[in-house]
Short mmCIF file of C-alpha atoms and ligand atoms in Angstrom, two decimals:
data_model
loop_
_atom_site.label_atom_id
_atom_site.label_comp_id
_atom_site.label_asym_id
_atom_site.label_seq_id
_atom_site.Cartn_x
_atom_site.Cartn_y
_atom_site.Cartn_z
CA UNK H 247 -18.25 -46.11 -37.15
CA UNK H 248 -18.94 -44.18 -34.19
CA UNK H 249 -21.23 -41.65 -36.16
CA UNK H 250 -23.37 -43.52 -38.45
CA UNK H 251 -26.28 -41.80 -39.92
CA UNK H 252 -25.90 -38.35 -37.56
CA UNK H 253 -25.26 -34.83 -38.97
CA UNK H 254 -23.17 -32.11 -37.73
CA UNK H 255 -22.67 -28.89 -38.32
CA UNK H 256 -18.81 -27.44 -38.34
CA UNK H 257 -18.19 -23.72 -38.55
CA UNK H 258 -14.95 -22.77 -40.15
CA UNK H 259 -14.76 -25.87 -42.00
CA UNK H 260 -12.90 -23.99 -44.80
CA UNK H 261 -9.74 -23.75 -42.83
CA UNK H 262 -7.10 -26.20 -40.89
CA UNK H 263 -8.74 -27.57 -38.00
CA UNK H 264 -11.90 -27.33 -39.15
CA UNK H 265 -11.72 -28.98 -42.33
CA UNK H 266 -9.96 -32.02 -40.43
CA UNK H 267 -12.46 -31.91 -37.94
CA UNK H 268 -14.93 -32.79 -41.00
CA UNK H 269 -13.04 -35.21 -42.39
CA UNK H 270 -12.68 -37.19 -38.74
CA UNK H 271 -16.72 -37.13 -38.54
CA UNK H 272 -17.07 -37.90 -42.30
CA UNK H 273 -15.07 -41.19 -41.73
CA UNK H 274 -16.81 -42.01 -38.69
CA UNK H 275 -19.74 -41.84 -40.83
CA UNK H 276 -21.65 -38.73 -40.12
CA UNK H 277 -22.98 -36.61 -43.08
CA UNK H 278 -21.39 -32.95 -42.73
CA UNK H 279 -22.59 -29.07 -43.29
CA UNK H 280 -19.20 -27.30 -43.63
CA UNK H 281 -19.63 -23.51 -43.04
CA UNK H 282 -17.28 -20.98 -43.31
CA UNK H 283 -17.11 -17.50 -44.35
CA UNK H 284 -14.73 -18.49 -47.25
CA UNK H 285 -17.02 -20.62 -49.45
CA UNK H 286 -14.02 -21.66 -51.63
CA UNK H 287 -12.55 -23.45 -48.79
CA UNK H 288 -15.75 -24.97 -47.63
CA UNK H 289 -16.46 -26.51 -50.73
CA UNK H 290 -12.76 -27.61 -51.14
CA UNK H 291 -13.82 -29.85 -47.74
CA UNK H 292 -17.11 -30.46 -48.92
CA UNK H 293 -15.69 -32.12 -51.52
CA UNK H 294 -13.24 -34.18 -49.54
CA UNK H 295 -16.64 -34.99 -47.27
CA UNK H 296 -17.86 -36.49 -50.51
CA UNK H 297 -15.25 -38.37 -51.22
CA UNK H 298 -15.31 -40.36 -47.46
CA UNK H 299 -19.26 -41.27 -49.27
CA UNK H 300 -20.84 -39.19 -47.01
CA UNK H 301 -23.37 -36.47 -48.00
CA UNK H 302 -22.22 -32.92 -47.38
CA UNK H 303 -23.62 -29.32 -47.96
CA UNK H 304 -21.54 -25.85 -48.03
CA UNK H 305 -23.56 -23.01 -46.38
CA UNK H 306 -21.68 -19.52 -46.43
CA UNK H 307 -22.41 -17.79 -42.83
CA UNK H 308 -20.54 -15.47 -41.02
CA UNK H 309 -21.07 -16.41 -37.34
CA UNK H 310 -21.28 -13.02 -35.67
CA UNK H 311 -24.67 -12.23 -37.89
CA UNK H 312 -27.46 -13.66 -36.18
CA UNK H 313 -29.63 -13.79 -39.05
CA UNK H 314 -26.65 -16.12 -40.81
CA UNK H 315 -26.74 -18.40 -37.94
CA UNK H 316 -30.27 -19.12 -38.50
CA UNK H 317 -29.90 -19.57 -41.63
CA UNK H 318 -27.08 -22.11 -41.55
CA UNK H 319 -29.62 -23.83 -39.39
CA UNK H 320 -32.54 -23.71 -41.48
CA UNK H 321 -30.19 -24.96 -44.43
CA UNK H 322 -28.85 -28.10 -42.65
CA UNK H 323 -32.28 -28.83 -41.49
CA UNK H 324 -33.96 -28.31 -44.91
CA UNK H 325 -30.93 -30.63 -46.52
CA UNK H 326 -30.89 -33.54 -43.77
CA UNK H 327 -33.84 -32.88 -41.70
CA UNK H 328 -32.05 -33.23 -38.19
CA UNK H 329 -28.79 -31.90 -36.50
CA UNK H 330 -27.49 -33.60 -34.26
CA UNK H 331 -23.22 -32.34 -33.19
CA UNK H 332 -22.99 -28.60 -33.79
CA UNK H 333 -18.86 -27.82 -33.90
CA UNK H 334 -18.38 -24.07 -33.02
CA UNK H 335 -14.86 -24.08 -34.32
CA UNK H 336 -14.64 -20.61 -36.61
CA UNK H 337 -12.08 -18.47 -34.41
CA UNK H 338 -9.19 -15.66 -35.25
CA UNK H 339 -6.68 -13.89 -33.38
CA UNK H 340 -6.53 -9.66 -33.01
CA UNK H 341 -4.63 -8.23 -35.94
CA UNK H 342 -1.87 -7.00 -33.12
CA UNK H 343 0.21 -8.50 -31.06
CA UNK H 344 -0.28 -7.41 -27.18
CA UNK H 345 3.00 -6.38 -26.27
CA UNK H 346 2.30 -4.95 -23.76
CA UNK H 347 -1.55 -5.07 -24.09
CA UNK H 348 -2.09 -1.61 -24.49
CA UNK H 349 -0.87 -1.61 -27.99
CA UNK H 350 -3.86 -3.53 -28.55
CA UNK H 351 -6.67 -1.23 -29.97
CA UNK H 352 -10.63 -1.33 -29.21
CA UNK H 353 -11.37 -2.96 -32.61
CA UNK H 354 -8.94 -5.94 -31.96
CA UNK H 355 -11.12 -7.02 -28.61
CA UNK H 356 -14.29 -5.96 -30.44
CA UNK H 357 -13.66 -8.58 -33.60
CA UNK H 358 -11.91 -11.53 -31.45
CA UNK H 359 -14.83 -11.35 -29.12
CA UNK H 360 -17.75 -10.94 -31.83
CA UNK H 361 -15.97 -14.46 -33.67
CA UNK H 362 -14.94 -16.38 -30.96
CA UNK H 363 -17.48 -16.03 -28.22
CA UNK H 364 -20.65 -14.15 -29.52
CA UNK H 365 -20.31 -16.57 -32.57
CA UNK H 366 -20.48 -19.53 -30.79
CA UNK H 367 -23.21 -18.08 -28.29
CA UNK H 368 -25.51 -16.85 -31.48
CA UNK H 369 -25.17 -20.37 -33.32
CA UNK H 370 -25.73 -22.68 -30.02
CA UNK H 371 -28.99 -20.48 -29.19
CA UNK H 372 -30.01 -21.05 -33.13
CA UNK H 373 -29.77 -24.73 -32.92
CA UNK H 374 -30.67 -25.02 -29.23
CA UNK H 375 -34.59 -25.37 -29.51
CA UNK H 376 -34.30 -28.28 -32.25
CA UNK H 377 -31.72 -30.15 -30.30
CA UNK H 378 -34.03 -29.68 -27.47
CA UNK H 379 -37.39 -30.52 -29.07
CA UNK H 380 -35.66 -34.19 -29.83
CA UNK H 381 -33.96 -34.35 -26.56
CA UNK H 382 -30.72 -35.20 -28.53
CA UNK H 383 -27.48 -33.02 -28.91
CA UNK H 384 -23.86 -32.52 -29.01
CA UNK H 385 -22.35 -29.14 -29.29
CA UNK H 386 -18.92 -28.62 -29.55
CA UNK H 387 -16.63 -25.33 -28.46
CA UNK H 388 -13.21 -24.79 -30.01
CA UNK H 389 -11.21 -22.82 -27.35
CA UNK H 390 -7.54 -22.80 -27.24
CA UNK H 391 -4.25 -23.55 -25.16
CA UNK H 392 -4.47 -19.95 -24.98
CA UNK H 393 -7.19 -20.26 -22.09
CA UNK H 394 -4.62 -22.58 -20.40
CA UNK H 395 -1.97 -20.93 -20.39
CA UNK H 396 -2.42 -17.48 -20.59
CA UNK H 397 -0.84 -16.27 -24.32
CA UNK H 398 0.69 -13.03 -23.15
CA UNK H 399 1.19 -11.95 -26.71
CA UNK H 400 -2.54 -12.81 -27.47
CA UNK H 401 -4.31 -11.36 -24.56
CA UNK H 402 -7.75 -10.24 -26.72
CA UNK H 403 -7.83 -13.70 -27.71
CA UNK H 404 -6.58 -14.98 -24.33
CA UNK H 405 -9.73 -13.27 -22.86
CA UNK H 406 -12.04 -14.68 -25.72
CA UNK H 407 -10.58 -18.38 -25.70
CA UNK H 408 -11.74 -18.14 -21.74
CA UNK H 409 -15.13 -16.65 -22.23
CA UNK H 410 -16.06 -19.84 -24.68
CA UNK H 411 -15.08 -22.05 -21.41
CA UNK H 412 -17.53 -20.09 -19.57
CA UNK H 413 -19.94 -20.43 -22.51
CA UNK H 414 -19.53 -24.06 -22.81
CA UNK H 415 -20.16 -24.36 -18.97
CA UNK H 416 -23.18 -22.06 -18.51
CA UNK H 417 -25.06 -23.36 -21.75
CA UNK H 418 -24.10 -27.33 -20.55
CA UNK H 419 -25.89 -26.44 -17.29
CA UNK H 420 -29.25 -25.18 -19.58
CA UNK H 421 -28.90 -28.23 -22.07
CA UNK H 422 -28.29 -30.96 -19.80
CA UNK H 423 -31.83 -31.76 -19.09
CA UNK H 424 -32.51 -31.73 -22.40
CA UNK H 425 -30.26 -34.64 -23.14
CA UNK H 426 -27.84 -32.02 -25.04
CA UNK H 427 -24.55 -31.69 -24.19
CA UNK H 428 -22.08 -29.00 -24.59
CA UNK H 429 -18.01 -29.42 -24.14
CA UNK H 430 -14.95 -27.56 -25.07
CA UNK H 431 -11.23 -28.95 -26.80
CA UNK H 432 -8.78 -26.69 -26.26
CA UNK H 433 -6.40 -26.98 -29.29
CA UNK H 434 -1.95 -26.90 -28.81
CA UNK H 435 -0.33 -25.77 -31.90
CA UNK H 436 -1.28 -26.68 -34.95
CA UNK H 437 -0.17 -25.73 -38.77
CA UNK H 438 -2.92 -24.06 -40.51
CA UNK H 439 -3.23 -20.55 -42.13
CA UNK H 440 -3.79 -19.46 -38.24
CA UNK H 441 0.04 -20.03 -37.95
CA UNK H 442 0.93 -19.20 -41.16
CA UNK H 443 -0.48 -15.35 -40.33
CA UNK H 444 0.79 -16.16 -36.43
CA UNK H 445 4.31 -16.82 -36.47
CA UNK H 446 6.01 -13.79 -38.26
CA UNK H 447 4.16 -11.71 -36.04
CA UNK H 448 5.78 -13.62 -33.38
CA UNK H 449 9.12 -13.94 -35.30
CA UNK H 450 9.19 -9.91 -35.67
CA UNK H 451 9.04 -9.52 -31.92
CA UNK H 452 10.69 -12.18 -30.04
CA UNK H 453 13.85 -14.40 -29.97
CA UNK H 454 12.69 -16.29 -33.13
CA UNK H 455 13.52 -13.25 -34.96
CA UNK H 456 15.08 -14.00 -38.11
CA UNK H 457 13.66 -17.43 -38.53
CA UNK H 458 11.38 -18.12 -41.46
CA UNK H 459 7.35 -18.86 -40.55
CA UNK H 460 7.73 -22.70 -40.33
CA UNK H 461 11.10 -23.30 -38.45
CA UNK H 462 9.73 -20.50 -35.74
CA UNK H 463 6.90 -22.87 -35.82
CA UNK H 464 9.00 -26.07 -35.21
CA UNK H 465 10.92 -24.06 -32.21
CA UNK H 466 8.19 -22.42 -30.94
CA UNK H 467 6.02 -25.88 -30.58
CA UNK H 468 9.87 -27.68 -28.98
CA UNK H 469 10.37 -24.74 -26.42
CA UNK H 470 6.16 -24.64 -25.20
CA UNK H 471 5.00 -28.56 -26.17
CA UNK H 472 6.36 -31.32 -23.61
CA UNK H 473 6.02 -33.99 -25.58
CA UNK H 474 7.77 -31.68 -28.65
CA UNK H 475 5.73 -32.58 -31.54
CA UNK H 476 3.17 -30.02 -33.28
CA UNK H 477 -0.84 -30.97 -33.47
CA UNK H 478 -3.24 -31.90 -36.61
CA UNK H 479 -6.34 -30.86 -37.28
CA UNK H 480 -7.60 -34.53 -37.11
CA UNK H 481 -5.84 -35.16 -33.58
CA UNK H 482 -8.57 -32.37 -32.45
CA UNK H 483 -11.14 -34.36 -35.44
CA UNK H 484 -10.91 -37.47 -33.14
CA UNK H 485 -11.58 -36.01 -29.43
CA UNK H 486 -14.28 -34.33 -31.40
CA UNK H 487 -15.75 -37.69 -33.13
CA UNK H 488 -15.92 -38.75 -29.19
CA UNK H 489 -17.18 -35.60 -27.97
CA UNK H 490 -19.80 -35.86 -30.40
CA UNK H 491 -20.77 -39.94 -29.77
CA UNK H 492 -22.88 -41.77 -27.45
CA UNK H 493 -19.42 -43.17 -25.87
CA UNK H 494 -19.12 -39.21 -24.28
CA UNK H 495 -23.22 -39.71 -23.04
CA UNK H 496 -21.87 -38.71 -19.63
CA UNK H 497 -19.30 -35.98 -20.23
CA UNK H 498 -20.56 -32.23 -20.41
CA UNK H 499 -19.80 -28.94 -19.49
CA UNK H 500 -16.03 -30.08 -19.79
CA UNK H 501 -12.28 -28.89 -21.26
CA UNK H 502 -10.24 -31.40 -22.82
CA UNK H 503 -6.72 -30.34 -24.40
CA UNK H 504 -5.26 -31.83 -27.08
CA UNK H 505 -1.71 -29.81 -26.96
CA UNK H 506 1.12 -32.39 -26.07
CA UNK H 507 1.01 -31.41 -22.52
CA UNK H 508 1.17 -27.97 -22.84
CA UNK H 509 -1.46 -26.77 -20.80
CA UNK H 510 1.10 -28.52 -17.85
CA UNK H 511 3.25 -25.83 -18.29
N1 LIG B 683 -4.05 -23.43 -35.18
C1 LIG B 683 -3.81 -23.49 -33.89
O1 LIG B 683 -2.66 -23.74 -33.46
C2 LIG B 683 -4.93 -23.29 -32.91
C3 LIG B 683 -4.64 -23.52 -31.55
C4 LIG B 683 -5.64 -23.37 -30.61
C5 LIG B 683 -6.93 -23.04 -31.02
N2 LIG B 683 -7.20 -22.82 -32.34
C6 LIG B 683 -8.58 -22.50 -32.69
O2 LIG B 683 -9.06 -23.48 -33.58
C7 LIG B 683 -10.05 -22.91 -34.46
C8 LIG B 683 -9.64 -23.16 -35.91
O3 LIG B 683 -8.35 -22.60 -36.10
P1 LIG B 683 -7.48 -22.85 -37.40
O4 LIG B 683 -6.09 -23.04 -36.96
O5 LIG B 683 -8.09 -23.86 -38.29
O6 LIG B 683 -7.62 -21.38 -38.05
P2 LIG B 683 -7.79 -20.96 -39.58
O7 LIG B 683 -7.56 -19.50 -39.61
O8 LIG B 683 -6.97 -21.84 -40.41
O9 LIG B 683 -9.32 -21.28 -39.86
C9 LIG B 683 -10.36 -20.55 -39.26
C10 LIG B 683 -11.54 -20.57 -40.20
O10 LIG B 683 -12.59 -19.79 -39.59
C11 LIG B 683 -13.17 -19.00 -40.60
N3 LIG B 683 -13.81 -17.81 -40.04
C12 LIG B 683 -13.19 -16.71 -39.54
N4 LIG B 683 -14.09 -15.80 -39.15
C13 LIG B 683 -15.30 -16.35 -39.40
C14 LIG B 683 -16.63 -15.89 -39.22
N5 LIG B 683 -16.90 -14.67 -38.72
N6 LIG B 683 -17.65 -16.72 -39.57
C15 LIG B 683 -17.40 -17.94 -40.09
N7 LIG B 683 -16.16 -18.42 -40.31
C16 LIG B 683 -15.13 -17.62 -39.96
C17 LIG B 683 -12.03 -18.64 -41.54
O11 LIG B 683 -12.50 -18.27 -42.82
C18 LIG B 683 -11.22 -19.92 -41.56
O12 LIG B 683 -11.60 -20.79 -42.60
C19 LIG B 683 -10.12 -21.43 -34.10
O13 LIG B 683 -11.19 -21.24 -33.20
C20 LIG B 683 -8.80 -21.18 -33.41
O14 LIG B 683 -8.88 -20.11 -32.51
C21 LIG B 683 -6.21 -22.93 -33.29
#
């Protein structure tokens, strides 16, 4: 077990990806915080957490509210005294498709940015001075194929998905003396309620119109994935698990994929 006795923190551990993410570092052994803004769904993974025998704790914090951020910290350090992987994974997409992008609205940008980038930016600078005091750290960015190849339909959360690549690299380049590193996955296509709100939109305005949610899916992943098959959420748990081990000691400031080849084009 490649995790033994550490403790990470995963943001939107109540849905797909993250809750898989959890369950990856649970069976490599490390006890887990699952946070999410939907407590039902964190404690659904808690529970699963549990069940691996590892210890977990559900924190409810919505990771564009500073003072929640803190909070989640405090929390994890009051329950297991350390943290040592932070996994900023809590993301959404605009509630309009950009097609063109100017039937995007202000409020879209505004809420894709505030989750997926100024979350990730308020939570790392919460848990950066403790990872720093112990000169020990591994923190964690969920980005997106969408900052790989550039999701025309998507473009608020095109634009987001590349800011946390920036992130990862600027806050690397702070962290690295202090031992702490900082990388980002970029996720392919995976099925989780992301998709399940995802691909009707898509279906309403493309050539997959007509086709029911999950067999738009199942195209959409054969005409964009080269090696044709969809994603898990524990495919991304296991670059994570390495990500967040002393096998990765080297690697930071980085972008791995995990999409099938997508990101070749
Ligand atoms: N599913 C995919 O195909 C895919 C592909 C590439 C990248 N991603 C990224 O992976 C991550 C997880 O995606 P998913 O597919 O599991 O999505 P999901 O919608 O299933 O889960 C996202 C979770 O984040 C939580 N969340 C949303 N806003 C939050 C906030 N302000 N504070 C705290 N939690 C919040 C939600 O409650 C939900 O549980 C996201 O960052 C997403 O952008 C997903």
């Amino acid at each position: 077990m490649r995790l033994q006795d550490r403790v990470a923190v995963v943001t939107g551990g109540g849905g797909g990806i993250g809750s898989g993410i959890c369950l990856v570092l649970a069976r490599e052994g490390a006890d887990v915080v699952v946070s999410d803004i939907d407590l039902e769904g964190a404690e659904r993974c808690a529970s699963q957490v549990r069940d691996e025998g590892r210890g977990s704790l559900t924190v409810r914090a919505d990771v564009t509210v500073a003072q929640d951020c803190l909070d989640l910290v405090g929390a994890s350090l009051k329950t297991f005294g350390k943290i040592d992987v932070l996994v900023n994974n809590a993301g959404l997409f605009g509630r309009r498709l950009g097609l063109p992008f100017t039937n995007q609205e202000e409020e879209d940008w505004d809420n894709c940015y505030r989750v997926n980038v100024k979350g990730p930016f308020l939570l790392s600078k919460a848990v950066a001075p403790h990872m720093m005091e112990r000169r020990y750290g591994k923190i964690i960015n969920i980005s997106s194929i969408a900052a790989r190849r550039d999701a025309q339909i998507l473009p608020d959360y095109t634009a987001a998905k590349n800011a946390v690549l920036s992130l990862t690299r600027v806050t690397a380049k702070d962290l690295a003396p202090y031992n702490v590193t900082v990388n980002a996955i970029c996720p392919g296509m995976i099925w989780s309620p992301f998709w399940h709100r995802l691909a009707p939109m898509i279906a309403a305005h493309s050539d997959y119109a007509g086709l029911e949610p999950r067999p738009m899916f199942e195209k959409y992943v054969k005409d964009n994935i080269p090696m044709r098959r969809e994603q898990t959420p524990e495919d991304i748990g296991q670059l994570a698990a390495f990500l967040a081990s002393d096998d990765a000691r080297n690697i930071t400031g980085q972008t791995i994929c995990v999409d099938g080849g997508a990101a070749m084009g």
